[in-house]
Coordinates of C-alpha atoms and ligand atoms in Angstrom, one line a residue:
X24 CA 0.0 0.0 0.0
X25 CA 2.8 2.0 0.2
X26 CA 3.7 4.9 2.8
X27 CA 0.6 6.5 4.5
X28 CA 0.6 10.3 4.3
X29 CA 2.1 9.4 0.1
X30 CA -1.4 8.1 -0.3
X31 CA -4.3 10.0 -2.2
X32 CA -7.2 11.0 -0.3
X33 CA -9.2 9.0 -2.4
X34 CA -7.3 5.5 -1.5
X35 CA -7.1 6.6 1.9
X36 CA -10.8 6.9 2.6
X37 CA -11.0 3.5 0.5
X38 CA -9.1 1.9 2.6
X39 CA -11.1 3.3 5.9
X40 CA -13.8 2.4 4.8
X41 CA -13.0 -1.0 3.7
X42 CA -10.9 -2.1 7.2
X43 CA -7.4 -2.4 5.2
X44 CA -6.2 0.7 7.2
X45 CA -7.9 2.0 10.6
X46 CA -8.6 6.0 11.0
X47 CA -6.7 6.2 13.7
X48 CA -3.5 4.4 11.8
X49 CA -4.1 7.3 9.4
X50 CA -4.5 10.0 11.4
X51 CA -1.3 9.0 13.8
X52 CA 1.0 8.8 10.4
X53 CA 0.1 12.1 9.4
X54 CA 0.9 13.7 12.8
X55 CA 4.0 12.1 13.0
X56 CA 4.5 13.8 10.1
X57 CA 3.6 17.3 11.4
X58 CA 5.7 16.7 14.4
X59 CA 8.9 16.0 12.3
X60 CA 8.1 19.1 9.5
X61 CA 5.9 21.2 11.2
X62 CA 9.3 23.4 12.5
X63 CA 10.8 23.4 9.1
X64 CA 7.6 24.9 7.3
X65 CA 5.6 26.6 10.1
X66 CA 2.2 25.9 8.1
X67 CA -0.2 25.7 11.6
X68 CA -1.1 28.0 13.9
X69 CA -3.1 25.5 16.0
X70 CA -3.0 21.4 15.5
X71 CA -5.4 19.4 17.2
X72 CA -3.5 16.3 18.3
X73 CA -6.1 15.0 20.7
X74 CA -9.3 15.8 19.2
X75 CA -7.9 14.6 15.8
X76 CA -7.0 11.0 17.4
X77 CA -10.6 11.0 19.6
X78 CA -12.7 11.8 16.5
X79 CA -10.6 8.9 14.6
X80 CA -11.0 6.3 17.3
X81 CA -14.9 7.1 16.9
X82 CA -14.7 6.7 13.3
X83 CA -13.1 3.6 13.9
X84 CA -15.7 2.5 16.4
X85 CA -18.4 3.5 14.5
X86 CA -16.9 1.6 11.5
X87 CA -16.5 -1.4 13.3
X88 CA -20.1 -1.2 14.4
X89 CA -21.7 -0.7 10.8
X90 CA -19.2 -3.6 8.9
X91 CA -16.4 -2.7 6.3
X92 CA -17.7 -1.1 2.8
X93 CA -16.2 -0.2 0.2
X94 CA -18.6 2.9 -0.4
X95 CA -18.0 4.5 2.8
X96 CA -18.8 8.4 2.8
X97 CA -16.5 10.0 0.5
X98 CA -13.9 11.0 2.6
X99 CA -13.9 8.6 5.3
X100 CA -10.5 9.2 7.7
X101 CA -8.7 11.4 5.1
X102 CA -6.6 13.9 7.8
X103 CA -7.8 17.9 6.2
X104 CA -6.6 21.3 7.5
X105 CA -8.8 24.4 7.6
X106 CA -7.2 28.0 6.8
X107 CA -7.8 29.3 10.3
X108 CA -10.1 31.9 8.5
X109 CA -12.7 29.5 9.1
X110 CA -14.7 28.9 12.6
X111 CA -14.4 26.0 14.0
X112 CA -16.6 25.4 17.1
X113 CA -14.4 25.9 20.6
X114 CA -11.2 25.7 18.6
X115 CA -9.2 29.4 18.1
X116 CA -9.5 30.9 15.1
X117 CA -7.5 33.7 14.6
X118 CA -7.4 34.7 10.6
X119 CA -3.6 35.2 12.2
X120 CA -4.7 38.1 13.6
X121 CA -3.8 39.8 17.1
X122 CA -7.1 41.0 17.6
X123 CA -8.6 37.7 17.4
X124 CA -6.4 36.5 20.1
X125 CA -9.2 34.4 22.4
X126 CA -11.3 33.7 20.1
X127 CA -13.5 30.8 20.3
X128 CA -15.7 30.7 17.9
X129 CA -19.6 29.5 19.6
X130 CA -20.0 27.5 15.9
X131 CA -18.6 25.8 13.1
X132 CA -18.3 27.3 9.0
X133 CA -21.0 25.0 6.9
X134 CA -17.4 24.0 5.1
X135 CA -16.6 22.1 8.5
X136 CA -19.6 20.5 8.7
X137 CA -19.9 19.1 5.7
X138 CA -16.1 17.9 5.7
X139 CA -16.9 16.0 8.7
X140 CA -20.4 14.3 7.9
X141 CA -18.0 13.3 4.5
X142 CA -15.9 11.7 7.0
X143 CA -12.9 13.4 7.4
X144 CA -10.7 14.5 10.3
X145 CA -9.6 18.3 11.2
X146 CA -6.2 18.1 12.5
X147 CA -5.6 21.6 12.5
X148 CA -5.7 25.7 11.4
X149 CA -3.1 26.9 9.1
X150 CA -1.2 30.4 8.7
X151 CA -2.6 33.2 6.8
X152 CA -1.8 36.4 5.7
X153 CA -3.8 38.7 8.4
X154 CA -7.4 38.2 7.5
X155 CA -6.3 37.1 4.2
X156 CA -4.8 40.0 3.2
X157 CA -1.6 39.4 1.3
X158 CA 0.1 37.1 -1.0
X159 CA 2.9 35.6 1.1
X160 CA 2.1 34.7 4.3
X161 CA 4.1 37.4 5.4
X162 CA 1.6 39.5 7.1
X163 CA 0.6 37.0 9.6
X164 CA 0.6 38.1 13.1
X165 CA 2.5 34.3 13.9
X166 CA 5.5 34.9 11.9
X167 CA 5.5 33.6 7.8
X168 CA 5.5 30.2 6.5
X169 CA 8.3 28.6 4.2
X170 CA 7.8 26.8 0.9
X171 CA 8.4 23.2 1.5
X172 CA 9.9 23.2 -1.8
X173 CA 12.8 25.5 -0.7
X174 CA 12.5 27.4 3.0
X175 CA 13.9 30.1 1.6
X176 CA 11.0 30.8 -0.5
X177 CA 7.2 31.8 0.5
X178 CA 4.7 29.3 0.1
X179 CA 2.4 32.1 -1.3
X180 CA -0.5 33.4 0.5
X181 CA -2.9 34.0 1.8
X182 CA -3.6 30.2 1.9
X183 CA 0.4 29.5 2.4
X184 CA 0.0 27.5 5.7
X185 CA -2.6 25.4 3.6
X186 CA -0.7 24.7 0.3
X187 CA 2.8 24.0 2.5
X188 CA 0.5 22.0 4.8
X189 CA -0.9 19.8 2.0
X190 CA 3.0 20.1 -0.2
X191 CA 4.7 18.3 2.4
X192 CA 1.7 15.7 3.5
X193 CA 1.4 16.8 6.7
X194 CA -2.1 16.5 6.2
X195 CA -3.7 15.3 3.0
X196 CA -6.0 17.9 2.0
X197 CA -6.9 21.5 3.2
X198 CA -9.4 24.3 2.8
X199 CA -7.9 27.4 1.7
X200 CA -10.3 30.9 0.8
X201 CA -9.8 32.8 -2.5
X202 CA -10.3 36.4 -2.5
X203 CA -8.1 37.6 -5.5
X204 CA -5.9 34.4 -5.8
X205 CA -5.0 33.1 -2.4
X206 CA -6.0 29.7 -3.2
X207 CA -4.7 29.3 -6.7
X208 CA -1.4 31.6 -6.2
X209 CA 0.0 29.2 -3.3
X210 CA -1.2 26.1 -5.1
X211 CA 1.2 27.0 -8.3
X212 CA 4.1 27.9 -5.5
X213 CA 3.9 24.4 -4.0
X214 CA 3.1 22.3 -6.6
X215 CA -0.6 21.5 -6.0
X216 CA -4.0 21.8 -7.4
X217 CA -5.6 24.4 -6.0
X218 CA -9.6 25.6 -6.7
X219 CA -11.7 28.7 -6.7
X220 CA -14.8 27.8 -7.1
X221 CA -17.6 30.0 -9.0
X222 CA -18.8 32.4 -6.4
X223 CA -22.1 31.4 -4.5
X224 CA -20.6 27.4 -5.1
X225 CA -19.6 27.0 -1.6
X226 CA -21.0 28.5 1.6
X227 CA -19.5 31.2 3.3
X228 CA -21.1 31.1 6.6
X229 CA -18.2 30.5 9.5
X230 CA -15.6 32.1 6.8
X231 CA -14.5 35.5 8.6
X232 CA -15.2 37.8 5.7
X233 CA -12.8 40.0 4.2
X234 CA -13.8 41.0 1.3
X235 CA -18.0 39.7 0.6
X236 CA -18.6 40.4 -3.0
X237 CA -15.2 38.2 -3.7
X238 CA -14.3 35.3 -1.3
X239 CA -15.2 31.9 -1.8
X240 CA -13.7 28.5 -0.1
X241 CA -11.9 25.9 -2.1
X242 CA -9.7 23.2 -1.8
X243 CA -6.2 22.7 -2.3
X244 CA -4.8 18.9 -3.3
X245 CA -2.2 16.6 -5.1
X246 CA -4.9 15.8 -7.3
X247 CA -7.6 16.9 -9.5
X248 CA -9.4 13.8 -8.1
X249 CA -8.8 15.0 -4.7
X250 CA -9.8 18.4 -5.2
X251 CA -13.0 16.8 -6.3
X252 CA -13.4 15.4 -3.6
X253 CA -13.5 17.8 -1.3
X254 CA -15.0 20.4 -3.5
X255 CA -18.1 17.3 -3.8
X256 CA -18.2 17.7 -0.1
X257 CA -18.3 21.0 0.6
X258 CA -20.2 22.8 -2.5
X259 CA -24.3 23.7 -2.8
X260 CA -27.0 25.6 -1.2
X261 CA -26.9 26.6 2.5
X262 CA -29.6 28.8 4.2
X263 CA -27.5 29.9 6.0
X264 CA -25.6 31.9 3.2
X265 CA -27.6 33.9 1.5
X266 CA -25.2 34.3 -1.8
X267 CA -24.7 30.5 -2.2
X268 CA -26.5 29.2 -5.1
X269 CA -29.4 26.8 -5.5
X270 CA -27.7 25.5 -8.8
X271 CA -27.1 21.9 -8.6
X272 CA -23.9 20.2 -8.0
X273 CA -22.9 17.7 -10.8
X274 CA -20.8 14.5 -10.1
X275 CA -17.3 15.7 -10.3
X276 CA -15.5 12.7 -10.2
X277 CA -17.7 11.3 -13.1
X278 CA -16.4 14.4 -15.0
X279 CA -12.8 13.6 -14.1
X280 CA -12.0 11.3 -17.0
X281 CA -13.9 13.4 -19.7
X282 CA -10.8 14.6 -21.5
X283 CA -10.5 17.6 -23.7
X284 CA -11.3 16.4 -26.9
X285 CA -13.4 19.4 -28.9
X286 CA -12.6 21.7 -25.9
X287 CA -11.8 25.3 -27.0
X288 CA -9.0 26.6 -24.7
X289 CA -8.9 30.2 -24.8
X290 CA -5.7 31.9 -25.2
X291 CA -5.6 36.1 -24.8
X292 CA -2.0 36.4 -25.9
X293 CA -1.2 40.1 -25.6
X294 CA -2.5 39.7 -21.8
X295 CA -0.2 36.5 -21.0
X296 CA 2.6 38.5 -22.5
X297 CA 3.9 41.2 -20.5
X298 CA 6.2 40.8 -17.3
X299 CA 6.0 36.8 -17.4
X300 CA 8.9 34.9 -16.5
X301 CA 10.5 32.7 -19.0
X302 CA 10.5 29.4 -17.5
X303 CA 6.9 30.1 -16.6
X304 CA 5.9 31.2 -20.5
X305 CA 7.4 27.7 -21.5
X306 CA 5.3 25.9 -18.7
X307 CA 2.3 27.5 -20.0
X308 CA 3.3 27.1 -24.1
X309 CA 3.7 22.8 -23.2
X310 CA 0.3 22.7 -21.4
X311 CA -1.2 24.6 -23.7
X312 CA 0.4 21.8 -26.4
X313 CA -0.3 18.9 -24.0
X314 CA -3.6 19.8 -24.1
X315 CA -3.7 20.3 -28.2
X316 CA -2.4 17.3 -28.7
X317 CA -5.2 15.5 -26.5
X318 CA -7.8 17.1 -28.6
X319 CA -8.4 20.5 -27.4
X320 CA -8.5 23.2 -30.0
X321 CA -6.1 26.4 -29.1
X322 CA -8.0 29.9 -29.9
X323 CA -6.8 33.5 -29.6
X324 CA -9.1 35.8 -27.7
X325 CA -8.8 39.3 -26.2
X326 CA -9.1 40.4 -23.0
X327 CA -9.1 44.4 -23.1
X328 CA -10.1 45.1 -19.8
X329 CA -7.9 42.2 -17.9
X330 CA -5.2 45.0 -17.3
X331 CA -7.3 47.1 -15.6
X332 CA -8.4 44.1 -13.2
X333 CA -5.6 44.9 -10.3
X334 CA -6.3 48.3 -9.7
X335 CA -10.1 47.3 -9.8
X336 CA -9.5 44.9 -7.4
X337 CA -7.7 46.8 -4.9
X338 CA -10.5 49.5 -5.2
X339 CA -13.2 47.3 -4.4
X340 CA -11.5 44.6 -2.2
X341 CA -10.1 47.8 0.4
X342 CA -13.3 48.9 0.2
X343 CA -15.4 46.1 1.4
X344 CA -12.5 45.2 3.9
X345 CA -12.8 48.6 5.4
X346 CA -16.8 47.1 6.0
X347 CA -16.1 43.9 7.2
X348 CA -13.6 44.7 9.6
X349 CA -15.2 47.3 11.5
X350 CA -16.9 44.6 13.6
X351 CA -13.6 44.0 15.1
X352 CA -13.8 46.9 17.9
X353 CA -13.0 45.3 21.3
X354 CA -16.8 45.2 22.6
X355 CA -17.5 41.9 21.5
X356 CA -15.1 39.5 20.3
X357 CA -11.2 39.3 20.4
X358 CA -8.4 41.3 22.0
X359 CA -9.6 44.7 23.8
X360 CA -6.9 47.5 25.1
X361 CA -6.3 47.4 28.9
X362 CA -8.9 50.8 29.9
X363 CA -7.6 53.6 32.1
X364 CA -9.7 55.6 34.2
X365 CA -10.0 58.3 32.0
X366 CA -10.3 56.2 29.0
X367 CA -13.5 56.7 27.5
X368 CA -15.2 54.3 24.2
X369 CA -13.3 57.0 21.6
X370 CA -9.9 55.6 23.0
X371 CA -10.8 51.8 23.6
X372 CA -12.2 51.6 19.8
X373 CA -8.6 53.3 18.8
X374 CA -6.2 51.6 21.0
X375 CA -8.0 48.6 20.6
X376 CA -7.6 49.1 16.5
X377 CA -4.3 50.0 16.2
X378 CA -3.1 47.4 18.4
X379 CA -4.8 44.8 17.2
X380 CA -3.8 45.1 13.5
X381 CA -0.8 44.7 11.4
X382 CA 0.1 47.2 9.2
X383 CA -1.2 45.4 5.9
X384 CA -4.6 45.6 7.5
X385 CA -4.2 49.1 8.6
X386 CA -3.1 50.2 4.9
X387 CA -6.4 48.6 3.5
X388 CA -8.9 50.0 6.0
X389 CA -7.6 53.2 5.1
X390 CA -7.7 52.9 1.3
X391 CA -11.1 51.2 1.5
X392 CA -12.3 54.0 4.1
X393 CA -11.0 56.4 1.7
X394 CA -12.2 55.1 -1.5
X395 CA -15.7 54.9 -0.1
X396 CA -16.0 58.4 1.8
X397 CA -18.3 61.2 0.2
X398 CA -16.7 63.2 -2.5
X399 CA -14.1 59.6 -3.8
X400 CA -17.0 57.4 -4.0
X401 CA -17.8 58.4 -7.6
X402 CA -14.0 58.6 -8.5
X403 CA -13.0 55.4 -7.3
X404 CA -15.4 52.7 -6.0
X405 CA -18.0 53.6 -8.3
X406 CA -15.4 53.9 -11.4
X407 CA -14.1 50.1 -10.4
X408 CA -17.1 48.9 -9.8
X409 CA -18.2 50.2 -13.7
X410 CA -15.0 48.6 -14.7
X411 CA -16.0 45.8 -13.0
X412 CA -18.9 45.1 -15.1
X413 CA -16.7 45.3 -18.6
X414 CA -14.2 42.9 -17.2
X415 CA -17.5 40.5 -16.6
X416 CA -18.4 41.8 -20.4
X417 CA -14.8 40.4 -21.9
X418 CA -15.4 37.1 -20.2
X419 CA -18.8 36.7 -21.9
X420 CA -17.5 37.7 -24.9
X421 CA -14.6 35.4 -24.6
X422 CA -17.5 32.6 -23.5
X423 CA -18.5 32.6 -27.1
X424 CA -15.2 32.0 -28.8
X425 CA -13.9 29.5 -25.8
X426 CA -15.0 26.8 -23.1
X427 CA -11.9 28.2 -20.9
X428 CA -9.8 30.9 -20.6
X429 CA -6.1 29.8 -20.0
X430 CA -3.1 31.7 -17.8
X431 CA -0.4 31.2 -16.3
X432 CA -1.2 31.3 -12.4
X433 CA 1.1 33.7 -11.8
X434 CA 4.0 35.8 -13.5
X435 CA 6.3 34.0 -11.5
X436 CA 7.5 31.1 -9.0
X437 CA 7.7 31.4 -5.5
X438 CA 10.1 34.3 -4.5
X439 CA 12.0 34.9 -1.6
X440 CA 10.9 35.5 1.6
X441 CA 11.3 39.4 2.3
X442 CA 11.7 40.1 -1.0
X443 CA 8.6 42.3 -2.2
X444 CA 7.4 43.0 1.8
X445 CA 8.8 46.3 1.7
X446 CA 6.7 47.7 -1.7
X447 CA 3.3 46.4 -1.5
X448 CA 2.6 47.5 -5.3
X449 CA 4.9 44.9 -6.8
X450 CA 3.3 42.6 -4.1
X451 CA -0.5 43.5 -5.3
X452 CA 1.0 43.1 -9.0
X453 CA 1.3 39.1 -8.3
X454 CA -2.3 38.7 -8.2
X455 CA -2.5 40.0 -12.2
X456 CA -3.7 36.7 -13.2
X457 CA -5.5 35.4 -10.3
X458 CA -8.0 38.5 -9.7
X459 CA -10.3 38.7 -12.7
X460 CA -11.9 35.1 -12.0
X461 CA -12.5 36.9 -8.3
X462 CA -14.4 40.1 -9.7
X463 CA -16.1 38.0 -12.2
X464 CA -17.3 35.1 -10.0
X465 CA -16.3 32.3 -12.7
X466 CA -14.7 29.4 -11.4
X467 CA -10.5 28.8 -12.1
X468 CA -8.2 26.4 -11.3
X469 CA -4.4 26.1 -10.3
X470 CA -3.3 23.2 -11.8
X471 CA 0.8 22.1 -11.8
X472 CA 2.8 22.4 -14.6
X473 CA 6.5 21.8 -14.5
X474 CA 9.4 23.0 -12.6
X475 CA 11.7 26.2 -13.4
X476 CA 15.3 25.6 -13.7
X477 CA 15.8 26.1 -9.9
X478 CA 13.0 23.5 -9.7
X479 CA 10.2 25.1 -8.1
X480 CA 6.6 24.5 -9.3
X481 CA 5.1 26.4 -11.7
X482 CA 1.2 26.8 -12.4
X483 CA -1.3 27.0 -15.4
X484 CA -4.9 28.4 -14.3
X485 CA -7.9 27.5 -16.2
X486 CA -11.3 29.5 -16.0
X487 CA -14.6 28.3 -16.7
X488 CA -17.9 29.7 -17.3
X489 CA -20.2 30.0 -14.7
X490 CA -20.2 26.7 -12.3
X491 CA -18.4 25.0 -14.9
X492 CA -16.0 23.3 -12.4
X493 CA -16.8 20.0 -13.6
X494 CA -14.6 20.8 -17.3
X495 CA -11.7 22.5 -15.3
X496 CA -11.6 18.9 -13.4
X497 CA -11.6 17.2 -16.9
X498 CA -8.6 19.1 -18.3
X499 CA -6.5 19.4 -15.0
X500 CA -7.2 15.4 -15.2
X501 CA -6.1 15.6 -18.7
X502 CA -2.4 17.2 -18.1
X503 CA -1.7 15.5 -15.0
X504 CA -2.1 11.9 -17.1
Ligands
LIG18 N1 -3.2 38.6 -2.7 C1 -4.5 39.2 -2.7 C2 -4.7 40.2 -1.6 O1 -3.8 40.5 -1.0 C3 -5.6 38.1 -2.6 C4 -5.8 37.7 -1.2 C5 -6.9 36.6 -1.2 O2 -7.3 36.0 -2.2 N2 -7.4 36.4 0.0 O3 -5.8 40.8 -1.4

C-alpha cells in the first residue's frame, strides 16, 4: 500500500472504509509527520492532536459497528486542514490576527460541517496572511510560512499554511479561501491543485469575511481527483448563506476522465505576455500543447479590460475590507486595550484598533475608508465597480469563442521570503492573473505544470464559465495523465 501520508485522499478513505487501514493508523501517520516538519515549514497556527486522534478512534468504532464497505462516505479518515479563517466550534481561530487573540468561535463554517459528515478529520488551522490580506504569508501576526519546496522561499499566500500543509503531507488535504488568488497563487508555488470555485458554489457562513462580494472557499490537493473530492463535499446551497447558489452540484468525479477532446482553450495572448517569466511562458506554451495534442483546440481571444483588473481589485476589495472589519472593535469579540480611568469608548475603539492590527490591514482600512467616503466614492469605487462590469463583459464575450480561458497562475515562481514585503505595489502586481476570475465570479483552477530551472513549481490556471468546475476537473485530469 505503500507509505501513508504518500497516499491519495481518495485510496485513503477506501481503505477506511473497507478495514485495510484503521482511521486512527491514518490519522497517527500524518501527525507524525507534522511533528517532524511542522518546525521546518511553520504551516499551523493551532494542531489538534487530541481531538484529531478522539474523532478517529470514533470513526473507527463507528466503522466497526456498521461492517467494512467499500462505499463509505467520500472522505472517510482522510486527515484535512482548515485555513484558520474558518470557525471551528471551541477551537481558536485567529485569521492570524492579534485582535482575534481568544477567540472561540460558539459555531462551526458550513465547510466544516460538511467535511466531517464526509468523513474526514480536522487536524488543524493553518497560517494566513492577516485576514487574508496578502500574497505571502508574510503579514501573519505568527511569523511567515516557508515553501516546502525551498524554506527560503514563500509558500504564497494567503492560503500559504494550507498549500505548504498539503506540499509536504502533513495532512492530506486542506481548505484554503480565495479572495483575489489566495488559493490558486499558493497552489502554483507548492506544486498543487488548487480551486476557486464559482462564487455562490460554496458556503461562506463560518468564513471570517474579508472581502463579501469576492471570497469563496476551495480546496487545495495533489490531485484533481482530490480536489474533487472535497470540492463534492463542501459545495451547494446553504440557508444559512444567502449568496450560495441553488444551482445543482454535478458529479465531479464522473467528469474527471472526460478529457479535452473538442474543448476550445482560450488563449488572450497580448495579456499572458507582459512581465511573465520565461520558464513560466514555456510551462504554459507545453500545457497549452499537451492539451492540443489531446484534442483541445487552441484559440486567440482578447481580454481588453484584464489589465485594468488589479487596480479594480484593490478598489473594491479595500473597500469592502474597510466594512467587514469594523466589527472588530474590542466590545464583543477578540483582543480589547487594557482601559484607564479616564479612558473613555473614543480611545478603547482606537487603542483597541491600532493594536490589534498589522500594518497590511491598517493600509487597506484606510484605502477602502477612503475610497468609499463622500466626495471619492464616484472617483474610485463607483469607477471600479463600472469597470468591473466590462471585465464580466470580456469574459462573456470570450464565452462565445472559448470553453476556458487559459493563464499562467502567476507571472512567476515562488520568491524569496522578504523580498517584495517592503513595496506592497509589486506585491498586489502578483495577483495579475489570479483577480479577474475573483471580480467575475467564474470558477479557475491552479493546476501544476512543471518545474523552473531552480526547480520550483510552476502553475497553469484555467477558468470556466459559470459553475463550470466539472470541465476544469476534466482538463487538470487531462495534463496530469
Ligand atoms: N493577494 C490578494 C490580496 O492581498 C488576494 C488575497 C486573497 O485572495 N485572500 O488581497
Amino acid at each position: 500500500m505503500g507509505a501513508i501520508i504518500e497516499q491519495r485522499a481518495r485510496a485513503i478513505a477506501r481503505d477506511v472504509a473497507t478495514g485495510a487501514r484503521t482511521a486512527t493508523e491514518v490519522c497517527q501517520a500524518f501527525l507524525d509527520r507534522i511533528r517532524a516538519e511542522e518546525a521546518r515549514v511553520s504551516a499551523f497556527n493551532t494542531v489538534m492532536y487530541e481531538r484529531a486522534l478522539a474523532r478517529a478512534a470514533a470513526l473507527d468504532g463507528a466503522r466497526q459497528a456498521g461492517g467494512g464497505r467499500p462505499d463509505g462516505p467520500p472522505l472517510l479518515g482522510v486527515p484535512v486542514a482548515l485555513k484558520d479563517n474558518m470557525c471551528t466550534a471551541g477551537v481558536p481561530t485567529t485569521a492570524s490576527s492579534r485582535i482575534l487573540r481568544g477567540f472561540l468561535p460558539p459555531y462551526s463554517a458550513t465547510v466544516v460541517q460538511r467535511l466531517e459528515a464526509a468523513g474526514a478529520i480536522v487536524i488543524g488551522k493553518t497560517n494566513l496572511d492577516e485576514f487574508a490580506m496578502g500574497s505571502s504569508t508574510e503579514n501573519s501576526a505568527l511569523g511567515a510560512t516557508r515553501n516546502p519546496w525551498d524554506v527560503s522561499r514563500t509558500p504564497g499566500g494567503s492560503s500559504g499554511g494550507s498549500a505548504a500543509a498539503v506540499a509536504s503531507r502533513m495532512v492530506s488535504v486542506a481548505l484554503g479561501s480565495d479572495t483575489g488568488g489566495s488559493i490558486r497563487q499558493p497552489a502554483a508555488f507548492c506544486g498543487l491543485v488548487g480551486v476557486k470555485p464559482t462564487y455562490g458554489r460554496v458556503s461562506r457562513y463560518g468564513l471570517l469575511a474579508f472581502a463579501s462580494s469576492l471570497d469563496q472557499i476551495g480546496p487545495l490537493a495533489h490531485t484533481a481527483e482530490d480536489a474533487a473530492l472535497v470540492l463534492q463535499a463542501i459545495a451547494g446551497h446553504d440557508p444559512l448563506d444567502a449568496t450560495s447558489s441553488a444551482e445543482p452540484v454535478p458529479d465531479y468525479l464522473a467528469a474527471l476522465d472526460r478529457g479535452v477532446s473538442g474543448l476550445r482553450i482560450g488563449v488572450p495572448r497580448a495579456f499572458v505576455g507582459e512581465g511573465v517569466d520565461a520558464a513560466v511562458q514555456r510551462a504554459f506554451a507545453e500545457a497549452l500543447e499537451r492539451w492540443r495534442a489531446a484534442g483541445a483546440r487552441l484559440v486567440d481571444i482578447e481580454l481588453p479590460h484584464a489589465r485594468f483588473a488589479i487596480p479594480v481589485y484593490y478598489l473594491i476589495a479595500t473597500a469592502e475590507a474597510s466594512s467587514n472589519l469594523a466589527r472588530y472593535d474590542g466590545v464583543r469579540y477578540g483582543h480589547r486595550t487594557a482601559l484607564g480611568r479616564e479612558d473613555g469608548l473614543r480611545e478603547m475603539y482606537d487603542r483597541t484598533r491600532d493594536e490589534g492590527f498589522g500594518a497590511e490591514v491598517k493600509r487597506r482600512v484606510m484605502l477602502g475608508t477612503y475610497v468609499l467616503s463622500a466626495g471619492y466614492y464616484d472617483a474610485y469605487y463607483l469607477k471600479a465597480q463600472q469597470v468591473r462590469t466590462l471585465l464580466r463583459q470580456d469574459y462573456a464575450h470570450a464565452f462565445a469563442a472559448c470553453d476556458v480561458v487559459a493563464m499562467p497562475t502567476t507571472p512567476t515562481p515562488a520568491f524569496k521570503l522578504g523580498e517584495k514585503t517592503d513595496d506592497p505595489i509589486q506585491m498586489y502586481l502578483s495577483d495579475v492573473f489570479t483577480v479577474s476570475a475573483n471580480l467575475t465570479g467564474l470558477p479557475a483552477i491552479s493546476i501544476p505544470a512543471g518545474l523552473s530551472p531552480d526547480r520550483l513549481p510552476i502553475g497553469v490556471q484555467l477558468t470556466g464559465r459559470m459553475f463550470d468546475e466539472a470541465t476544469l476537473f476534466a482538463a487538470a485530469h487531462v495534463l496530469e495523465q
